[in-house]
Structures are given as C-alpha cells and as structure tokens.
Short mmCIF file of C-alpha atoms in Angstrom, two decimals:
data_model
loop_
_atom_site.label_atom_id
_atom_site.label_comp_id
_atom_site.label_asym_id
_atom_site.label_seq_id
_atom_site.Cartn_x
_atom_site.Cartn_y
_atom_site.Cartn_z
CA SER A 1 -17.07 15.31 -16.20
CA VAL A 2 -16.90 12.48 -13.55
CA GLY A 3 -15.19 14.94 -10.70
CA ASP A 4 -11.67 15.14 -9.19
CA PHE A 5 -9.70 12.78 -7.95
CA ILE A 6 -9.13 13.25 -4.46
CA GLY A 7 -7.61 10.07 -2.88
CA PHE A 8 -6.81 6.24 -3.32
CA ASP A 9 -8.11 3.74 -0.89
CA SER A 10 -6.23 0.44 -1.65
CA ARG A 11 -7.70 -2.89 -0.41
CA GLY A 12 -4.03 -4.49 0.01
CA PHE A 13 -2.83 -4.88 3.47
CA TYR A 14 0.73 -4.34 4.54
CA ALA A 15 2.78 -5.87 7.16
CA ASP A 16 5.49 -4.28 9.56
CA GLU A 17 8.55 -5.88 10.18
CA ASP A 18 6.99 -7.45 13.37
CA GLY A 19 3.90 -8.77 11.29
CA GLU A 20 1.49 -6.33 12.25
CA VAL A 21 -0.97 -5.89 9.38
CA GLU A 22 -2.29 -2.11 8.57
CA LYS A 23 -4.60 -0.90 6.20
CA ARG A 24 -3.72 2.51 4.32
CA LEU A 25 -6.27 4.89 2.86
CA TYR A 26 -4.24 7.64 0.86
CA LEU A 27 -5.49 11.03 0.51
CA ASP A 28 -4.28 13.82 -1.64
CA GLU A 29 -2.83 16.89 0.61
CA GLY A 30 -5.83 18.68 2.46
CA GLN A 31 -8.05 15.80 1.97
CA LYS A 32 -9.69 14.37 5.48
CA LYS A 33 -11.25 11.02 5.73
CA ARG A 34 -13.68 12.68 7.69
CA ALA A 35 -15.16 14.44 4.80
CA LEU A 36 -14.75 11.57 2.31
CA ILE A 37 -17.69 9.59 0.85
CA THR A 38 -17.54 7.48 -1.99
CA ILE A 39 -20.74 8.19 -4.30
CA PRO A 40 -21.95 7.25 -7.81
CA GLN A 41 -23.20 10.15 -10.05
CA ASN A 42 -26.79 9.46 -9.39
CA PHE A 43 -27.17 10.67 -5.83
CA ARG A 44 -28.48 14.33 -7.11
CA ARG A 45 -31.17 12.75 -8.64
CA VAL A 46 -32.69 10.57 -6.05
CA PRO A 47 -34.56 11.08 -2.92
CA GLY A 48 -33.26 8.19 -0.60
CA VAL A 49 -29.66 6.89 0.23
CA ILE A 50 -28.32 3.78 1.44
CA VAL A 51 -25.17 3.94 3.46
CA SER A 52 -22.73 1.15 3.58
CA GLU A 53 -19.29 0.85 5.25
CA GLY A 54 -17.20 -0.20 2.30
CA PHE A 55 -16.74 -0.40 -1.63
CA PHE A 56 -17.47 -3.62 -1.92
CA ASP A 57 -20.57 -3.32 0.36
CA MET A 58 -21.66 -0.24 -2.02
CA ALA A 59 -21.08 -2.18 -5.23
CA ARG A 60 -23.26 -5.06 -4.01
CA ILE A 61 -26.12 -2.56 -2.83
CA LEU A 62 -25.91 -1.34 -6.36
CA LEU A 63 -26.43 -4.16 -7.89
CA TRP A 64 -29.44 -4.92 -5.89
CA LEU A 65 -30.78 -1.94 -6.67
CA ILE A 66 -30.41 -2.14 -10.20
CA ARG A 67 -31.77 -5.51 -10.18
CA GLU A 68 -34.72 -4.54 -8.45
CA ASN A 69 -35.42 -1.42 -10.93
CA MET A 70 -34.77 0.77 -7.52
CA ILE A 71 -31.85 3.03 -8.91
CA GLU A 72 -33.80 5.74 -9.52
CA ARG A 73 -35.15 5.75 -5.90
CA TYR A 74 -31.66 5.40 -3.96
CA ALA A 75 -27.99 6.10 -4.27
CA ALA A 76 -25.52 3.58 -2.62
CA ILE A 77 -22.63 5.11 -0.91
CA ALA A 78 -19.77 4.16 1.08
CA LEU A 79 -18.17 5.94 4.02
CA CYS A 80 -15.00 4.25 3.83
CA GLY A 81 -15.03 3.18 7.45
CA ALA A 82 -17.40 2.86 10.04
CA ALA A 83 -17.00 6.23 11.47
CA CYS A 84 -19.35 8.98 10.65
CA SER A 85 -18.28 12.32 10.74
CA ASP A 86 -20.40 15.57 11.46
CA GLU A 87 -19.67 16.77 7.36
CA GLN A 88 -20.70 13.29 6.45
CA LEU A 89 -23.77 13.72 8.59
CA HIS A 90 -24.42 16.91 7.17
CA PHE A 91 -24.16 15.30 3.72
CA LEU A 92 -26.73 12.39 4.42
CA ALA A 93 -29.37 15.31 5.76
CA ARG A 94 -29.67 16.31 2.32
CA PHE A 95 -31.90 13.14 1.41
CA ASP A 96 -35.49 12.59 2.20
CA LYS A 97 -34.70 9.11 3.31
CA VAL A 98 -31.45 7.12 4.78
CA VAL A 99 -31.14 3.55 4.76
CA LEU A 100 -28.41 2.19 7.16
CA ALA A 101 -25.96 -0.99 5.92
CA GLY A 102 -23.51 -1.10 8.37
CA ASP A 103 -21.35 -4.13 8.94
CA ARG A 104 -23.03 -6.79 11.53
CA ASP A 105 -20.30 -5.86 14.31
CA ALA A 106 -19.55 -3.40 17.35
CA ALA A 107 -18.45 -0.61 14.77
CA GLY A 108 -21.41 -1.09 12.42
CA ALA A 109 -23.85 -0.74 15.67
CA ARG A 110 -21.90 2.48 16.75
CA LEU A 111 -22.38 3.79 12.93
CA GLU A 112 -26.31 3.07 13.04
CA GLU A 113 -26.81 4.72 16.58
CA LYS A 114 -24.94 7.53 15.71
CA VAL A 115 -26.79 8.27 12.33
CA ARG A 116 -30.01 7.75 14.18
CA SER A 117 -29.51 9.44 16.82
CA LYS A 118 -28.31 12.89 14.93
CA LEU A 119 -30.76 12.31 11.67
CA GLY A 120 -33.80 10.19 13.30
CA TYR A 121 -36.31 13.13 13.85
CA SER A 122 -35.15 15.00 10.82
CA VAL A 123 -35.23 12.28 8.27
CA PRO A 124 -36.63 8.96 8.24
CA VAL A 125 -33.92 6.24 9.15
CA SER A 126 -34.43 2.48 8.02
CA TYR A 127 -32.22 -0.78 7.69
CA LEU A 128 -30.85 -2.92 4.60
CA GLU A 129 -31.40 -6.26 5.56
CA TYR A 130 -29.17 -8.98 4.65
CA ASP A 131 -28.10 -12.60 5.35
CA GLY A 132 -24.17 -12.25 5.83
CA GLU A 133 -21.74 -10.21 8.37
CA ASP A 134 -21.95 -7.50 5.50
CA PRO A 135 -23.39 -6.49 2.66
CA GLY A 136 -20.63 -7.36 0.43
CA ALA A 137 -20.57 -10.90 1.36
CA SER A 138 -24.50 -11.34 1.47
CA SER A 139 -27.11 -12.85 -1.33
CA LEU A 140 -28.67 -10.10 -3.18
CA ASP A 141 -31.87 -12.16 -2.63
CA SER A 142 -31.76 -11.71 1.12
CA PHE A 143 -31.80 -7.58 0.81
CA ALA A 144 -34.75 -6.01 2.06
CA ILE A 145 -35.29 -2.22 3.29
CA ARG A 146 -37.02 -2.37 6.87
CA LEU A 147 -38.26 0.38 9.50
CA ARG A 148 -35.71 -1.47 12.26
CA ARG A 149 -33.36 -3.81 12.70
CA ASP A 150 -34.01 -6.77 14.72
CA ASN A 151 -31.08 -9.22 14.64
CA TYR A 152 -27.49 -8.50 15.30
#
C-alpha cells in the first residue's frame, strides 16, 4: 500500500472577479497544511533528507539523487510551501542529516533560519547549492551539498 490520500495541491491559479490570483491547496476534512509533507516511499530507509518547498523542486532533487547514486542516502521531501510547522520540524528531527533546499527569496531564508535554529544543535543541517532561483529551475550539474550557504 502506498498510503492514504489526504489532499490535493493544484498548480492551477484562479483569478477572482477583480483579477486577483490565488493558489489553492485542497485538503480532506480534518487535515491541516502544517502537518503536510510530500514524501517518497524511501524515507524510512535513508539517514538523510533534503527539504524543499515545492513538488517540482522535490522532483528535480530526486532526479539528481538518482543520477548521482545517492538515493540510498537521502530522501527528498516537499513542505508544500516555505513555512515549516512544529509538526514538520519534529518529523525532520528523525533523520541523522537534514539538507535545506529552500528558494532564494525571503521566505526561503526564513525557512532555513527556522530549521537551523530548531534543529541545528541536535541534527546536522547542510544546504543544497544550485544555480537558479529554486531547485526546480536549476541545472542538475549545479547541485552540491554544502555545510553553509554563501550566496543569497
């Protein structure tokens, strides 16, 4: 069994009558975004995790992990946004290594700051370097795990 369906996140954008655009996240009754993480099946068998904001970022990171034969060492997950709740932090604390791959914007910087401040002493936190604004739009050849992020 793959798991239970708990929600649907569309990449569609919807405009109201004033032309304001809104993204929608649909969750089943009783589910909360703060507890939601998109996780591939291998997460229980690996010591490390690479944390991204969105599905496309996660998919690109998975391609890189497969290409570099690192799929047995890291899982790639998506937080479904740049916010990271206490429930999500508790999940990340299960891993021996956490690699952050937030977008290069203010929200990504806040995500990295929060994760590092909450997990930095109990779990080693590294960063995924890439050449674009986010991992989903970056060249796989530019990906590298670093101890600290030098360029924002």
